mmCIF file of C-alpha atoms and ligand atoms in Angstrom:
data_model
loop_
_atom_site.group_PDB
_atom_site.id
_atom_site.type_symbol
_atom_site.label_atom_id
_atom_site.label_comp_id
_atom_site.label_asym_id
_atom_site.label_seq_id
_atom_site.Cartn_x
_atom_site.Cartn_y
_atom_site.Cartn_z
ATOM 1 C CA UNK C 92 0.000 0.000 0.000
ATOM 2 C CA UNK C 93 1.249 3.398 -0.756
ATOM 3 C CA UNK C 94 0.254 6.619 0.779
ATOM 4 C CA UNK C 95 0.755 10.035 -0.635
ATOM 5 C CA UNK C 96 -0.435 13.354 0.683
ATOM 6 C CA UNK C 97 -0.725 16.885 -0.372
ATOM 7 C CA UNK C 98 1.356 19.709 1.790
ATOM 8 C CA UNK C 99 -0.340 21.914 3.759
ATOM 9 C CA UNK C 100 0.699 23.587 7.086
ATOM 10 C CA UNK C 101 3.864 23.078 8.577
ATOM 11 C CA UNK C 102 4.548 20.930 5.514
ATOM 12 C CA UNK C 103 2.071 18.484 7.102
ATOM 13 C CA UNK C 104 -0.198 16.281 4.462
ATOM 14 C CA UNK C 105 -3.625 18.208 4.286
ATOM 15 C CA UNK C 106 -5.309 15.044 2.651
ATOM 16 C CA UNK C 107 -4.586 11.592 2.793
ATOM 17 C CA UNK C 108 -4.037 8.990 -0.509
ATOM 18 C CA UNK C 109 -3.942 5.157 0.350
ATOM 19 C CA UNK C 110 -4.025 3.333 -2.648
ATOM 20 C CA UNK C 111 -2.686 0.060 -4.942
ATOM 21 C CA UNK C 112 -3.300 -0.311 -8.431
ATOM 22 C CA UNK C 113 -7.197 0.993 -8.040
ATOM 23 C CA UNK C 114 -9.697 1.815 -10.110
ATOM 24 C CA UNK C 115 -12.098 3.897 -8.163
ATOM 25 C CA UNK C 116 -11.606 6.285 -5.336
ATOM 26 C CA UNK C 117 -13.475 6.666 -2.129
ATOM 27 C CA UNK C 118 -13.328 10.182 -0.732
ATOM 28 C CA UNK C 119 -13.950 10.046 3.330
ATOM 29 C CA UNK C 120 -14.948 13.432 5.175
ATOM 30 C CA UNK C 121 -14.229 14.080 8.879
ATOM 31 C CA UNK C 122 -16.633 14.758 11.895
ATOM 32 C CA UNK C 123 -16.109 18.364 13.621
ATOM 33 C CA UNK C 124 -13.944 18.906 15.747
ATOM 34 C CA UNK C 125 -11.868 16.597 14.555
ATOM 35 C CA UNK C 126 -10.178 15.701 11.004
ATOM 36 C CA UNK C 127 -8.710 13.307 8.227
ATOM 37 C CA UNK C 128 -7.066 10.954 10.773
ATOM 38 C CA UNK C 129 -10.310 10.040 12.308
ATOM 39 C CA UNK C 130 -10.218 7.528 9.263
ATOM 40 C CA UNK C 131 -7.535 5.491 10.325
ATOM 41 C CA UNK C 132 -9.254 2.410 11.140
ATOM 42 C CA UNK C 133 -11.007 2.055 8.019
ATOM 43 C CA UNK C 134 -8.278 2.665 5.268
ATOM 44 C CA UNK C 135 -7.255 -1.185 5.258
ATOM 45 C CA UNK C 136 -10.668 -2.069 5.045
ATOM 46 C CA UNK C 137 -11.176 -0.952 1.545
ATOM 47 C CA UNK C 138 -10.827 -3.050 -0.848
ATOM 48 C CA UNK C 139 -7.878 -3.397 -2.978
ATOM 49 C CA UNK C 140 -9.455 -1.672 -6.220
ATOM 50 C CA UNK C 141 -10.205 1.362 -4.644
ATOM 51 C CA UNK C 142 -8.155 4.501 -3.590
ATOM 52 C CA UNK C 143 -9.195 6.437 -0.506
ATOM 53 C CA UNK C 144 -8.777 9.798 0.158
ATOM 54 C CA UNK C 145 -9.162 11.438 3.164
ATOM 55 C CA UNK C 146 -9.531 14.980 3.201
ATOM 56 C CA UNK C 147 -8.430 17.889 6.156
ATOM 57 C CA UNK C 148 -11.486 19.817 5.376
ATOM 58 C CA UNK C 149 -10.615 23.935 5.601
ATOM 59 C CA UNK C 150 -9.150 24.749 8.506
ATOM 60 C CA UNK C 151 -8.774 21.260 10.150
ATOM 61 C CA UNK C 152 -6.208 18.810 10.425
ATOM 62 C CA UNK C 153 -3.274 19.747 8.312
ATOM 63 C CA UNK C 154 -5.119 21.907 5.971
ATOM 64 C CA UNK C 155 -3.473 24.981 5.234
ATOM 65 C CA UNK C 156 -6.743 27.296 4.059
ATOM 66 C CA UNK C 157 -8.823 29.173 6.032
ATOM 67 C CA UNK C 158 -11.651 28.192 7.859
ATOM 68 C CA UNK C 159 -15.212 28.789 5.807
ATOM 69 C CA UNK C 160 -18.102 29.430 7.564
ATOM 70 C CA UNK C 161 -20.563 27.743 4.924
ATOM 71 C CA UNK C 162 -21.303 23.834 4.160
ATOM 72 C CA UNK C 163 -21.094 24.901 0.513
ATOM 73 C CA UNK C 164 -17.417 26.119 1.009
ATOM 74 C CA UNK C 165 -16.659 23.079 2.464
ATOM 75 C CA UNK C 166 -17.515 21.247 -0.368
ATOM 76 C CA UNK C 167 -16.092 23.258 -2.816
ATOM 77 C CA UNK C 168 -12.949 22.608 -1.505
ATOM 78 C CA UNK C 169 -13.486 18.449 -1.528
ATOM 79 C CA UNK C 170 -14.565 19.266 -5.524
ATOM 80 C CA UNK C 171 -11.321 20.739 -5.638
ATOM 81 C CA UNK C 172 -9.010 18.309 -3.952
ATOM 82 C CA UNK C 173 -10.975 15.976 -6.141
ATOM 83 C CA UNK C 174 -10.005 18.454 -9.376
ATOM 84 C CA UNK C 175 -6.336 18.050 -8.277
ATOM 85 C CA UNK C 176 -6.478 14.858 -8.154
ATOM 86 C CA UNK C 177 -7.830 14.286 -11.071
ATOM 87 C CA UNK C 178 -10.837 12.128 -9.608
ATOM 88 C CA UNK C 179 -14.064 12.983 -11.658
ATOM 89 C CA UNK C 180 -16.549 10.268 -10.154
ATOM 90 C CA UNK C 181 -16.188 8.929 -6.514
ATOM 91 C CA UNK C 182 -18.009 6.976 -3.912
ATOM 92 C CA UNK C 183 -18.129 10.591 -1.306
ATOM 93 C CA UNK C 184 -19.335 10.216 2.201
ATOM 94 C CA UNK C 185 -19.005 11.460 5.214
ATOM 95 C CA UNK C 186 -19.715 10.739 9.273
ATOM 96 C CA UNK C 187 -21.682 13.893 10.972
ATOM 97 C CA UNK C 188 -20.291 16.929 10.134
ATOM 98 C CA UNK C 189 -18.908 15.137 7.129
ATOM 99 C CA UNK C 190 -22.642 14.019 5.864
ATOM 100 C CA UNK C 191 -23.692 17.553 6.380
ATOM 101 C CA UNK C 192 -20.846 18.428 3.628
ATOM 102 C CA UNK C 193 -21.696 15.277 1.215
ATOM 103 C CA UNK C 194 -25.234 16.430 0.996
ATOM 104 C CA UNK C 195 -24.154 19.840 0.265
ATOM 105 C CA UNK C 196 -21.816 18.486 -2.209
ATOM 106 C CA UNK C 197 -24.410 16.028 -3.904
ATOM 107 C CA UNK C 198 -26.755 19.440 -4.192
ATOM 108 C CA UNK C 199 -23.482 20.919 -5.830
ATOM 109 C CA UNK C 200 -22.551 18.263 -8.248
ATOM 110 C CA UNK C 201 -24.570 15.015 -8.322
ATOM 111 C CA UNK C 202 -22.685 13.889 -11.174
ATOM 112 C CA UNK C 203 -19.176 13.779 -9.131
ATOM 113 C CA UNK C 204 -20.801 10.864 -7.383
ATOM 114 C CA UNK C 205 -20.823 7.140 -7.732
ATOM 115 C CA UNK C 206 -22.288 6.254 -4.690
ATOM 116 C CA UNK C 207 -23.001 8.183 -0.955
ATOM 117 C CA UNK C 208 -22.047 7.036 2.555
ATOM 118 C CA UNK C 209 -24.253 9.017 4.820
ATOM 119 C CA UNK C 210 -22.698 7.839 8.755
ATOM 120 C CA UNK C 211 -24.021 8.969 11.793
ATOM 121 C CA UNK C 212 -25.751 12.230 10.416
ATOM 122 C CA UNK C 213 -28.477 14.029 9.198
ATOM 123 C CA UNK C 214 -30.656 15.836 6.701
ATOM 124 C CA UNK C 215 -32.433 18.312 8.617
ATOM 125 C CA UNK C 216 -31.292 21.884 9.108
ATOM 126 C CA UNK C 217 -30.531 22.746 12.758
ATOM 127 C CA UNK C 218 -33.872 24.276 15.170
ATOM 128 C CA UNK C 219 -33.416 27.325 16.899
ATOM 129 C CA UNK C 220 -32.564 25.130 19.964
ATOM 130 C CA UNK C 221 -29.509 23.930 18.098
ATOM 131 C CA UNK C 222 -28.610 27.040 16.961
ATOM 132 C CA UNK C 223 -28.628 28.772 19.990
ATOM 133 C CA UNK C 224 -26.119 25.897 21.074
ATOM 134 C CA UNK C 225 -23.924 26.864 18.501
ATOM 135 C CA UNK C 226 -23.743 30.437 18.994
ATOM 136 C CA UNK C 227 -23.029 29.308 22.902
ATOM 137 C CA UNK C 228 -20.265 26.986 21.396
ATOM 138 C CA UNK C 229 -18.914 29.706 19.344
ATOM 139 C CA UNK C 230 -18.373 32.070 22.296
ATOM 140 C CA UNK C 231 -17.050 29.245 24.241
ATOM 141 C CA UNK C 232 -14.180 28.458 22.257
ATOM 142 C CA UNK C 233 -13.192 31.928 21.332
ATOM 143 C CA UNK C 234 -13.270 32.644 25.065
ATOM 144 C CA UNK C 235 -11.718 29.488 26.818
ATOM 145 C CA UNK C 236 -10.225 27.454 23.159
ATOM 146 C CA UNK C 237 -10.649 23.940 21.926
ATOM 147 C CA UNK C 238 -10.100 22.031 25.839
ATOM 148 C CA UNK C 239 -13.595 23.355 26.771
ATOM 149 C CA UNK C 240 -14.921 22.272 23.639
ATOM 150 C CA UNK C 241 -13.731 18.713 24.171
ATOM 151 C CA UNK C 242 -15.316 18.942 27.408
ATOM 152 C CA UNK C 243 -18.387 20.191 26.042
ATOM 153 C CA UNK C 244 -18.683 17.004 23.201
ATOM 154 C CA UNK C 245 -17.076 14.595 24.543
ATOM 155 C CA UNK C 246 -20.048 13.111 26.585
ATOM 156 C CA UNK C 247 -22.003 13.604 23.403
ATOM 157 C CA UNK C 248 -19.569 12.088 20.925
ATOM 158 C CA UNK C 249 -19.008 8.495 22.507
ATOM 159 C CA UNK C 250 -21.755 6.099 23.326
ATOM 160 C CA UNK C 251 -22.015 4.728 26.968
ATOM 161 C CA UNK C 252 -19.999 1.437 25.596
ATOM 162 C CA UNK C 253 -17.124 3.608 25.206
ATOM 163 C CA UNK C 254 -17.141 5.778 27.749
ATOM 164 C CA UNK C 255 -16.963 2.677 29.696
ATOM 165 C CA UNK C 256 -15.082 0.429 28.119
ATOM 166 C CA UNK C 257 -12.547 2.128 26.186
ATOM 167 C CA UNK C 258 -10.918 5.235 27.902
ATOM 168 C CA UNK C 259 -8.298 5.592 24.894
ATOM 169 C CA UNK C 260 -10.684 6.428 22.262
ATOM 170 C CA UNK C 261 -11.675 9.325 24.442
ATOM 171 C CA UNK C 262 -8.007 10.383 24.804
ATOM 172 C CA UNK C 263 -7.721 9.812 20.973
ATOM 173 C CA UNK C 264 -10.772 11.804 20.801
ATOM 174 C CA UNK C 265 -9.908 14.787 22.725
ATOM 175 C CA UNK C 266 -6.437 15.202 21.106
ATOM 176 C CA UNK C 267 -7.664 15.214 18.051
ATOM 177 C CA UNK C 268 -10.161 18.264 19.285
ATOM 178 C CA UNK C 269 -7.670 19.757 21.320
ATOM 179 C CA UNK C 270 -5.432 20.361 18.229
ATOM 180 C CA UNK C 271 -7.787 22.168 16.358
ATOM 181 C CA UNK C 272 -7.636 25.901 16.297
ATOM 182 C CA UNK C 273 -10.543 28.008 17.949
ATOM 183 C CA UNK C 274 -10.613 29.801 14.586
ATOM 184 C CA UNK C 275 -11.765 26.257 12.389
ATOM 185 C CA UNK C 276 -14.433 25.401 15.416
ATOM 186 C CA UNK C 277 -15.627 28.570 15.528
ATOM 187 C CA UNK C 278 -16.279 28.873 11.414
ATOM 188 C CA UNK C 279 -17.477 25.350 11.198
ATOM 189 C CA UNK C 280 -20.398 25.918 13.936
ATOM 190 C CA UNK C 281 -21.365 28.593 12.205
ATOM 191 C CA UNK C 282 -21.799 27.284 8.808
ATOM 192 C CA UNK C 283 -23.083 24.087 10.519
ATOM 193 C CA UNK C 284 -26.136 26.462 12.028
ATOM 194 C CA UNK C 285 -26.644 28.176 8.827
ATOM 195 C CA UNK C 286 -26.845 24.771 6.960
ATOM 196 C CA UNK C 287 -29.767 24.351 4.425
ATOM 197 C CA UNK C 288 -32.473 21.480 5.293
ATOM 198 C CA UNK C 289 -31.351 18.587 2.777
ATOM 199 C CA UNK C 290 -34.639 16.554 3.531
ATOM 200 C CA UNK C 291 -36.398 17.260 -0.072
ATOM 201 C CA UNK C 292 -32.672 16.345 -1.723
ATOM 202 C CA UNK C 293 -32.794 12.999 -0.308
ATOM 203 C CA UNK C 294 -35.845 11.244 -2.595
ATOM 204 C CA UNK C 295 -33.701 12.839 -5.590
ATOM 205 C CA UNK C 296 -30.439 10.858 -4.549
ATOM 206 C CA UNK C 297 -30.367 7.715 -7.690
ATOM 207 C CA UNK C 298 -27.318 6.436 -7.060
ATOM 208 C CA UNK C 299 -26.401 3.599 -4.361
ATOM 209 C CA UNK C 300 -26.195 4.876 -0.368
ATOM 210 C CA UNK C 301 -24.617 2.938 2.252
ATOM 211 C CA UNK C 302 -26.164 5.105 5.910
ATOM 212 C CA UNK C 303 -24.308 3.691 8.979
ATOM 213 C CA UNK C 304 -25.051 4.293 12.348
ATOM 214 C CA UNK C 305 -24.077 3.857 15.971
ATOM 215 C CA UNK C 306 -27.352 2.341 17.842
ATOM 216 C CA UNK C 307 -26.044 5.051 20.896
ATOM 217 C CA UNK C 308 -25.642 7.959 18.807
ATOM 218 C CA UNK C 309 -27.167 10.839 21.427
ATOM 219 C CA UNK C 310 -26.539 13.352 18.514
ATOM 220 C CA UNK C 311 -27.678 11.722 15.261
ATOM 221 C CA UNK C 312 -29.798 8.899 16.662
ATOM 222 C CA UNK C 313 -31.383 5.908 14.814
ATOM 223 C CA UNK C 314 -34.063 7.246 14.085
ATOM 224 C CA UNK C 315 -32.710 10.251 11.625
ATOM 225 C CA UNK C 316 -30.324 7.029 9.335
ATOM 226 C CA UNK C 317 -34.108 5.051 9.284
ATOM 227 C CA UNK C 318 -35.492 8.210 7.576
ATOM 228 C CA UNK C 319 -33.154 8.638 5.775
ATOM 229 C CA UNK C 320 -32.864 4.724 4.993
ATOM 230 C CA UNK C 321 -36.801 5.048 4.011
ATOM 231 C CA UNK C 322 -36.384 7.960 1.630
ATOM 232 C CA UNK C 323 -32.823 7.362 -0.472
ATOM 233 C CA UNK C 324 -34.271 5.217 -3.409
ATOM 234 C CA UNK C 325 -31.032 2.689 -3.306
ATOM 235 C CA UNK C 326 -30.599 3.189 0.180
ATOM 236 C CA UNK C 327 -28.885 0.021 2.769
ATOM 237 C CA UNK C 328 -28.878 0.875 6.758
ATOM 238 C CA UNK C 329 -26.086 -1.162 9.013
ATOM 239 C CA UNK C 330 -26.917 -0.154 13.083
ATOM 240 C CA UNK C 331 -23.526 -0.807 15.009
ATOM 241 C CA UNK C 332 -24.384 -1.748 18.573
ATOM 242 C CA UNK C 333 -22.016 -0.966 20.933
ATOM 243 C CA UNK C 334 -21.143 2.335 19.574
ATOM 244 C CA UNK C 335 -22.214 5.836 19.877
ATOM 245 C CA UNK C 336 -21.827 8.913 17.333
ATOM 246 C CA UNK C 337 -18.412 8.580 16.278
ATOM 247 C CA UNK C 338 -19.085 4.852 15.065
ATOM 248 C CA UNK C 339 -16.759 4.307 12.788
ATOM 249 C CA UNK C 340 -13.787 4.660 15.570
ATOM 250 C CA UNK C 341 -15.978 3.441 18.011
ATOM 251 C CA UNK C 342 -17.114 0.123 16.474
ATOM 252 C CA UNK C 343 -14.178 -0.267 13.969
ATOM 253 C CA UNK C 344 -14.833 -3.585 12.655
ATOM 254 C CA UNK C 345 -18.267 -3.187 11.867
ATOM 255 C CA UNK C 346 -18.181 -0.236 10.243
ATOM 256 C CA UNK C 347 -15.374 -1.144 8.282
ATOM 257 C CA UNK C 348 -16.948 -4.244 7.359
ATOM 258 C CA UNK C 349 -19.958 -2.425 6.330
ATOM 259 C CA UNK C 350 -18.125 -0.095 3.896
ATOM 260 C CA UNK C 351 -15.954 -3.319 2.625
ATOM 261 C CA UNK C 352 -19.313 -4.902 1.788
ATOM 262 C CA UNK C 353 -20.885 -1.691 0.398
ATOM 263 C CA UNK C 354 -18.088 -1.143 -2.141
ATOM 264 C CA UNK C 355 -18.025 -4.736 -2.962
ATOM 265 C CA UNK C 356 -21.753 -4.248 -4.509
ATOM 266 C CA UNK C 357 -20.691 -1.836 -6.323
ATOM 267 C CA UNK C 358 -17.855 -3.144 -8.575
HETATM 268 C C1 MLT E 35 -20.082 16.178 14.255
HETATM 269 O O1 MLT E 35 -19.807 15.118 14.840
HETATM 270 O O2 MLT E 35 -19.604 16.439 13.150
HETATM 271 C C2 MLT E 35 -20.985 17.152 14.959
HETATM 272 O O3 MLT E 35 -21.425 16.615 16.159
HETATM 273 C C3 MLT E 35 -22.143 17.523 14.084
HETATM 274 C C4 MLT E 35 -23.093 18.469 14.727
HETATM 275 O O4 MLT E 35 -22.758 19.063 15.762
HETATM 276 O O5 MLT E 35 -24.203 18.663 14.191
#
């Protein structure tokens, strides 16, 4: 297996190429706060045909351009990693934050997609209940930085399972929030809040979707991947028990063995 990357700050990769001879790519998008290395557990899982790529989205990670404060920006910056990459058609998903960008992305350029991986996530807009949470966030970080933000989500982002059984992931976790700058949380909350409703785009979606989710998700629950299950045409739903929002680091295996499985299908 090879891995490339593109440079971004510090000289740092800002996205992530793991790849033998392949022909298809699989473009992975990060939850908030965290970024690309959130994928780590599932790169070995994809099959040997395809490429993965695993994007810093703006501000994140290793990424060295600024934080954008819409989903739409967001996007246009996968579509452009995907330009320089010279990927035209991809299997593009995403896990929370991530989905939020994939739908926005799909409402950009359906025809950039192969198939959709919608994990942990949703289609509805945030209420004014969110929103207000987000401005709250927003004037947390900028006055006490990312720590209080991992305290804030932390609770949120792993199940009960974890937060039991596996203190590491919530170390992992934390670092990974910890390292972002107050700047990228702050512009990601914001464009999170002032994120269209994607519910009407979802019966227009004609291509294959794999939706995953973690049967403890507090933040996306079961319930919003069923709806979403019952109105994506081509649609397949894999609950992970055991595992909470972040379900792809939290329930490795299954996950993985759900996206294995999904791209098998399609080639
Ligand atoms: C995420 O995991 O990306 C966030 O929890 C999404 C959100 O806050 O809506």
């Amino acid at each position: 297996m090879q891995a490339g990357g593109g440079r971004g700050r510090a000289g740092e990769k800002a996205y992530h190429i793991w790849a033998m001879a392949f022909n298809g790519s699989v473009v992975l998008l990060h939850a908030f706060p965290l970024n690309a290395e959130m994928w780590r557990p599932q790169v070995d899982a994809v099959p040997a045909p395809w490429r993965v790529i695993t994007p810093d989205l703006p501000g994140f990670g290793n990424s060295s351009e600024a934080p954008v404060t819409a989903m739409s920006g967001m996007a246009e910056h996968v579509l452009r990693t995907m330009d320089s990459l010279g990927v035209e058609r991809a299997v593009i998903g995403g896990l929370s934050m991530g989905g939020y960008v994939t739908l926005a992305l799909y409402r950009l350029a359906p025809e950039r997609f192969e198939a959709m991986i919608l994990a942990d996530t949703r289609a509805t807009a945030d209420n004014e209940a969110q929103k207000e949470a987000r401005r709250k966030m927003i004037a947390t970080v900028r006055a006490k930085g990312a720590p209080a933000v991992a305290d804030e989500m932390l609770p949120k982002l792993l199940g009960a399972t974890s937060q039991r059984e596996h203190p590491e992931l919530s170390t992992a976790v934390r670092g990974m929030i910890e390292s972002t700058t107050p700047d990228a949380i702050a512009a990601a909350a914001e464009a999170m809040m002032n994120r269209p409703d994607s519910t009407s785009l979802l019966a227009s979606i004609a291509i294959p979707a794999l939706i995953v989710c973690g049967e403890e998700d507090v933040l996306t629950p079961p319930s919003d991947a069923r709806g979403m299950n019952q109105q994506i045409r081509d649609s397949r739903l894999e609950l992970l028990p055991g595992a909470g929002h972040l379900s792809n680091l939290e329930a490795p295996s299954g996950f993985s063995g759900a996206l294995h499985d999904f791209l098998t299908t399609l080639r």
